[in-house]
Amino acid sequence: MLLKRSGLVNQHIGLHLKLHPVSWVGAVFPEDVRPWEGSILTAVVNEFENLDGKGHGVKLEAMCMLPGWWLTSFPWTNGVDFKLFASRMKNMVGYIALARDKGSGTVYPDPKDGRVRVQYTVSKFDKKHIMEGVVANAKILYIEGAAEIFTMIPGLPAFVRSAHAAALDQGINDPAFQTWLQQVRTHGFPSADTAFGSAHQMGTCRMSTTPGTGVVDPNGRVWGTERLYVADASVLPSASGVNPMVTTMAIADLISRGIAAEMSAERGAQEELKARL
């Protein structure tokens, strides 16, 4: 929006928005977990990160479990259910399925007041991968001994492990659990009701080798504009295949070093010119 409000008209500004859409699965355990304590992102599963053979898929990650965020993340039914849900948080664990999205969205100004607006719908392609991640997370939680497993998908009942199943110790082959997993797949993500989270935001000033395909050149310079650079996650030409913090830092470092070198060269040229005069 800053570039648009400054008068730049490159058609790619604000397009190609990538959000690493996520859906998460939670579980209640018999023992106290106190999930808000300790480190976050302590474990990642990479097995499902290349489901299409072209680098698109999902990462399964342990997540931040702060009460103010976690307790507002699941479908609302009524006040009593929410109070019961909140009272059990000390026994809960949550995992996310984070997709490297192939689909994209747009950032644009509101036509009436100019405020920032975002348009993004998770594509069918990406929903398919996220579903695989949801199922995989549920299986992990079952193996870990969860007494109850639930999703953030509206209208989908939670799975409750029976004492009989625990005694048989069939693992994820528990018929009741397999039936529930099939319900998850059949239910899917109802487009009008299902909420997704955004893990990371990227791509709306994407880097390109030509002015007609992106917003900035390989040095971070805005095409067609002198002394204007972008050096953050918006220059990523596609969704990253990893959590992009280090990648963003590396890009910013590279672009800033280029700016410093360019400014140093200009100063050197000016000083040389002054010496000649």
mmCIF file with all atom_site columns, N, CA and C in Angstrom, residues 131-166:
data_model
loop_
_atom_site.group_PDB
_atom_site.id
_atom_site.type_symbol
_atom_site.label_atom_id
_atom_site.label_alt_id
_atom_site.label_comp_id
_atom_site.label_asym_id
_atom_site.label_entity_id
_atom_site.label_seq_id
_atom_site.pdbx_PDB_ins_code
_atom_site.Cartn_x
_atom_site.Cartn_y
_atom_site.Cartn_z
_atom_site.occupancy
_atom_site.B_iso_or_equiv
_atom_site.pdbx_formal_charge
_atom_site.auth_seq_id
_atom_site.auth_comp_id
_atom_site.auth_asym_id
_atom_site.auth_atom_id
_atom_site.pdbx_PDB_model_num
ATOM 1   N N  . MET A 1 131 ? -5.442  -30.998 4.445  1.00 0.00 ? 131 MET A N  1
ATOM 2   C CA . MET A 1 131 ? -6.201  -32.122 4.991  1.00 0.00 ? 131 MET A CA 1
ATOM 3   C C  . MET A 1 131 ? -5.283  -33.287 5.331  1.00 0.00 ? 131 MET A C  1
ATOM 4   N N  . GLU A 1 132 ? -4.309  -33.557 4.469  1.00 0.00 ? 132 GLU A N  1
ATOM 5   C CA . GLU A 1 132 ? -3.361  -34.626 4.771  1.00 0.00 ? 132 GLU A CA 1
ATOM 6   C C  . GLU A 1 132 ? -2.604  -34.323 6.061  1.00 0.00 ? 132 GLU A C  1
ATOM 7   N N  . GLY A 1 133 ? -2.301  -33.050 6.271  1.00 0.00 ? 133 GLY A N  1
ATOM 8   C CA . GLY A 1 133 ? -1.620  -32.659 7.493  1.00 0.00 ? 133 GLY A CA 1
ATOM 9   C C  . GLY A 1 133 ? -2.498  -32.793 8.719  1.00 0.00 ? 133 GLY A C  1
ATOM 10  N N  . VAL A 1 134 ? -3.774  -32.454 8.590  1.00 0.00 ? 134 VAL A N  1
ATOM 11  C CA . VAL A 1 134 ? -4.715  -32.591 9.704  1.00 0.00 ? 134 VAL A CA 1
ATOM 12  C C  . VAL A 1 134 ? -4.820  -34.055 10.125 1.00 0.00 ? 134 VAL A C  1
ATOM 13  N N  . VAL A 1 135 ? -4.977  -34.932 9.154  1.00 0.00 ? 135 VAL A N  1
ATOM 14  C CA . VAL A 1 135 ? -5.091  -36.366 9.447  1.00 0.00 ? 135 VAL A CA 1
ATOM 15  C C  . VAL A 1 135 ? -3.810  -36.885 10.103 1.00 0.00 ? 135 VAL A C  1
ATOM 16  N N  . ALA A 1 136 ? -2.668  -36.464 9.574  1.00 0.00 ? 136 ALA A N  1
ATOM 17  C CA . ALA A 1 136 ? -1.390  -36.905 10.132 1.00 0.00 ? 136 ALA A CA 1
ATOM 18  C C  . ALA A 1 136 ? -1.219  -36.421 11.569 1.00 0.00 ? 136 ALA A C  1
ATOM 19  N N  . ASN A 1 137 ? -1.594  -35.178 11.837 1.00 0.00 ? 137 ASN A N  1
ATOM 20  C CA . ASN A 1 137 ? -1.499  -34.657 13.203 1.00 0.00 ? 137 ASN A CA 1
ATOM 21  C C  . ASN A 1 137 ? -2.404  -35.436 14.154 1.00 0.00 ? 137 ASN A C  1
ATOM 22  N N  . ALA A 1 138 ? -3.601  -35.786 13.684 1.00 0.00 ? 138 ALA A N  1
ATOM 23  C CA . ALA A 1 138 ? -4.519  -36.564 14.514 1.00 0.00 ? 138 ALA A CA 1
ATOM 24  C C  . ALA A 1 138 ? -3.919  -37.935 14.844 1.00 0.00 ? 138 ALA A C  1
ATOM 25  N N  . LYS A 1 139 ? -3.268  -38.545 13.867 1.00 0.00 ? 139 LYS A N  1
ATOM 26  C CA . LYS A 1 139 ? -2.640  -39.847 14.105 1.00 0.00 ? 139 LYS A CA 1
ATOM 27  C C  . LYS A 1 139 ? -1.519  -39.727 15.141 1.00 0.00 ? 139 LYS A C  1
ATOM 28  N N  . ILE A 1 140 ? -0.728  -38.671 15.027 1.00 0.00 ? 140 ILE A N  1
ATOM 29  C CA . ILE A 1 140 ? 0.361   -38.468 15.990 1.00 0.00 ? 140 ILE A CA 1
ATOM 30  C C  . ILE A 1 140 ? -0.202  -38.310 17.399 1.00 0.00 ? 140 ILE A C  1
ATOM 31  N N  . LEU A 1 141 ? -1.253  -37.517 17.520 1.00 0.00 ? 141 LEU A N  1
ATOM 32  C CA . LEU A 1 141 ? -1.851  -37.289 18.833 1.00 0.00 ? 141 LEU A CA 1
ATOM 33  C C  . LEU A 1 141 ? -2.462  -38.570 19.406 1.00 0.00 ? 141 LEU A C  1
ATOM 34  N N  . TYR A 1 142 ? -3.039  -39.397 18.534 1.00 0.00 ? 142 TYR A N  1
ATOM 35  C CA . TYR A 1 142 ? -3.584  -40.676 18.999 1.00 0.00 ? 142 TYR A CA 1
ATOM 36  C C  . TYR A 1 142 ? -2.466  -41.547 19.563 1.00 0.00 ? 142 TYR A C  1
ATOM 37  N N  . ILE A 1 143 ? -1.368  -41.666 18.811 1.00 0.00 ? 143 ILE A N  1
ATOM 38  C CA . ILE A 1 143 ? -0.248  -42.497 19.248 1.00 0.00 ? 143 ILE A CA 1
ATOM 39  C C  . ILE A 1 143 ? 0.346   -41.977 20.554 1.00 0.00 ? 143 ILE A C  1
ATOM 40  N N  . GLU A 1 144 ? 0.294   -40.648 20.733 1.00 0.00 ? 144 GLU A N  1
ATOM 41  C CA . GLU A 1 144 ? 0.846   -40.058 21.959 1.00 0.00 ? 144 GLU A CA 1
ATOM 42  C C  . GLU A 1 144 ? -0.049  -40.289 23.175 1.00 0.00 ? 144 GLU A C  1
ATOM 43  N N  . GLY A 1 145 ? -1.261  -40.836 22.939 1.00 0.00 ? 145 GLY A N  1
ATOM 44  C CA . GLY A 1 145 ? -2.120  -41.182 24.062 1.00 0.00 ? 145 GLY A CA 1
ATOM 45  C C  . GLY A 1 145 ? -3.233  -40.200 24.355 1.00 0.00 ? 145 GLY A C  1
ATOM 46  N N  . ALA A 1 146 ? -3.589  -39.354 23.395 1.00 0.00 ? 146 ALA A N  1
ATOM 47  C CA . ALA A 1 146 ? -4.652  -38.379 23.620 1.00 0.00 ? 146 ALA A CA 1
ATOM 48  C C  . ALA A 1 146 ? -5.962  -39.074 23.951 1.00 0.00 ? 146 ALA A C  1
ATOM 49  N N  . ALA A 1 147 ? -6.686  -38.498 24.903 1.00 0.00 ? 147 ALA A N  1
ATOM 50  C CA . ALA A 1 147 ? -7.996  -39.038 25.265 1.00 0.00 ? 147 ALA A CA 1
ATOM 51  C C  . ALA A 1 147 ? -9.087  -38.487 24.359 1.00 0.00 ? 147 ALA A C  1
ATOM 52  N N  . GLU A 1 148 ? -8.856  -37.289 23.823 1.00 0.00 ? 148 GLU A N  1
ATOM 53  C CA . GLU A 1 148 ? -9.825  -36.645 22.932 1.00 0.00 ? 148 GLU A CA 1
ATOM 54  C C  . GLU A 1 148 ? -9.060  -35.845 21.888 1.00 0.00 ? 148 GLU A C  1
ATOM 55  N N  . ILE A 1 149 ? -9.516  -35.900 20.650 1.00 0.00 ? 149 ILE A N  1
ATOM 56  C CA . ILE A 1 149 ? -8.870  -35.184 19.549 1.00 0.00 ? 149 ILE A CA 1
ATOM 57  C C  . ILE A 1 149 ? -9.919  -34.357 18.829 1.00 0.00 ? 149 ILE A C  1
ATOM 58  N N  . PHE A 1 150 ? -9.618  -33.091 18.573 1.00 0.00 ? 150 PHE A N  1
ATOM 59  C CA . PHE A 1 150 ? -10.598 -32.226 17.917 1.00 0.00 ? 150 PHE A CA 1
ATOM 60  C C  . PHE A 1 150 ? -9.909  -31.333 16.880 1.00 0.00 ? 150 PHE A C  1
ATOM 61  N N  . THR A 1 151 ? -10.688 -30.860 15.932 1.00 0.00 ? 151 THR A N  1
ATOM 62  C CA . THR A 1 151 ? -10.187 -29.992 14.870 1.00 0.00 ? 151 THR A CA 1
ATOM 63  C C  . THR A 1 151 ? -10.812 -28.614 15.005 1.00 0.00 ? 151 THR A C  1
ATOM 64  N N  . MET A 1 152 ? -10.409 -27.690 14.127 1.00 0.00 ? 152 MET A N  1
ATOM 65  C CA . MET A 1 152 ? -11.021 -26.369 14.099 1.00 0.00 ? 152 MET A CA 1
ATOM 66  C C  . MET A 1 152 ? -12.072 -26.284 12.994 1.00 0.00 ? 152 MET A C  1
ATOM 67  N N  . ILE A 1 153 ? -12.528 -27.434 12.526 1.00 0.00 ? 153 ILE A N  1
ATOM 68  C CA . ILE A 1 153 ? -13.504 -27.482 11.431 1.00 0.00 ? 153 ILE A CA 1
ATOM 69  C C  . ILE A 1 153 ? -14.919 -27.482 12.005 1.00 0.00 ? 153 ILE A C  1
ATOM 70  N N  . PRO A 1 154 ? -15.740 -26.497 11.664 1.00 0.00 ? 154 PRO A N  1
ATOM 71  C CA . PRO A 1 154 ? -17.109 -26.441 12.205 1.00 0.00 ? 154 PRO A CA 1
ATOM 72  C C  . PRO A 1 154 ? -17.928 -27.674 11.822 1.00 0.00 ? 154 PRO A C  1
ATOM 73  N N  . GLY A 1 155 ? -18.747 -28.141 12.757 1.00 0.00 ? 155 GLY A N  1
ATOM 74  C CA . GLY A 1 155 ? -19.655 -29.246 12.478 1.00 0.00 ? 155 GLY A CA 1
ATOM 75  C C  . GLY A 1 155 ? -19.033 -30.623 12.555 1.00 0.00 ? 155 GLY A C  1
ATOM 76  N N  . LEU A 1 156 ? -17.770 -30.692 12.911 1.00 0.00 ? 156 LEU A N  1
ATOM 77  C CA . LEU A 1 156 ? -17.087 -31.982 12.984 1.00 0.00 ? 156 LEU A CA 1
ATOM 78  C C  . LEU A 1 156 ? -16.908 -32.374 14.454 1.00 0.00 ? 156 LEU A C  1
ATOM 79  N N  . PRO A 1 157 ? -17.522 -33.466 14.900 1.00 0.00 ? 157 PRO A N  1
ATOM 80  C CA . PRO A 1 157 ? -17.408 -33.860 16.311 1.00 0.00 ? 157 PRO A CA 1
ATOM 81  C C  . PRO A 1 157 ? -15.997 -34.294 16.663 1.00 0.00 ? 157 PRO A C  1
ATOM 82  N N  . ALA A 1 158 ? -15.659 -34.177 17.919 1.00 0.00 ? 158 ALA A N  1
ATOM 83  C CA . ALA A 1 158 ? -14.351 -34.619 18.393 1.00 0.00 ? 158 ALA A CA 1
ATOM 84  C C  . ALA A 1 158 ? -14.313 -36.139 18.482 1.00 0.00 ? 158 ALA A C  1
ATOM 85  N N  . PHE A 1 159 ? -13.111 -36.685 18.395 1.00 0.00 ? 159 PHE A N  1
ATOM 86  C CA . PHE A 1 159 ? -12.932 -38.114 18.625 1.00 0.00 ? 159 PHE A CA 1
ATOM 87  C C  . PHE A 1 159 ? -12.613 -38.330 20.093 1.00 0.00 ? 159 PHE A C  1
ATOM 88  N N  . VAL A 1 160 ? -13.324 -39.261 20.726 1.00 0.00 ? 160 VAL A N  1
ATOM 89  C CA . VAL A 1 160 ? -13.090 -39.591 22.137 1.00 0.00 ? 160 VAL A CA 1
ATOM 90  C C  . VAL A 1 160 ? -12.664 -41.058 22.215 1.00 0.00 ? 160 VAL A C  1
ATOM 91  N N  . ARG A 1 161 ? -11.489 -41.292 22.742 1.00 0.00 ? 161 ARG A N  1
ATOM 92  C CA . ARG A 1 161 ? -10.965 -42.648 22.842 1.00 0.00 ? 161 ARG A CA 1
ATOM 93  C C  . ARG A 1 161 ? -11.707 -43.418 23.943 1.00 0.00 ? 161 ARG A C  1
ATOM 94  N N  . SER A 1 162 ? -12.146 -44.608 23.626 1.00 0.00 ? 162 SER A N  1
ATOM 95  C CA . SER A 1 162 ? -12.857 -45.416 24.608 1.00 0.00 ? 162 SER A CA 1
ATOM 96  C C  . SER A 1 162 ? -11.875 -46.229 25.447 1.00 0.00 ? 162 SER A C  1
ATOM 97  N N  . ALA A 1 163 ? -12.281 -46.574 26.637 1.00 0.00 ? 163 ALA A N  1
ATOM 98  C CA . ALA A 1 163 ? -11.435 -47.405 27.500 1.00 0.00 ? 163 ALA A CA 1
ATOM 99  C C  . ALA A 1 163 ? -11.217 -48.776 26.879 1.00 0.00 ? 163 ALA A C  1
ATOM 100 N N  . HIS A 1 164 ? -12.214 -49.245 26.134 1.00 0.00 ? 164 HIS A N  1
ATOM 101 C CA . HIS A 1 164 ? -12.103 -50.543 25.480 1.00 0.00 ? 164 HIS A CA 1
ATOM 102 C C  . HIS A 1 164 ? -11.004 -50.517 24.432 1.00 0.00 ? 164 HIS A C  1
ATOM 103 N N  . ALA A 1 165 ? -10.935 -49.442 23.647 1.00 0.00 ? 165 ALA A N  1
ATOM 104 C CA . ALA A 1 165 ? -9.910  -49.331 22.617 1.00 0.00 ? 165 ALA A CA 1
ATOM 105 C C  . ALA A 1 165 ? -8.524  -49.263 23.237 1.00 0.00 ? 165 ALA A C  1
ATOM 106 N N  . ALA A 1 166 ? -8.409  -48.544 24.352 1.00 0.00 ? 166 ALA A N  1
ATOM 107 C CA . ALA A 1 166 ? -7.121  -48.444 25.025 1.00 0.00 ? 166 ALA A CA 1
ATOM 108 C C  . ALA A 1 166 ? -6.637  -49.814 25.490 1.00 0.00 ? 166 ALA A C  1
#
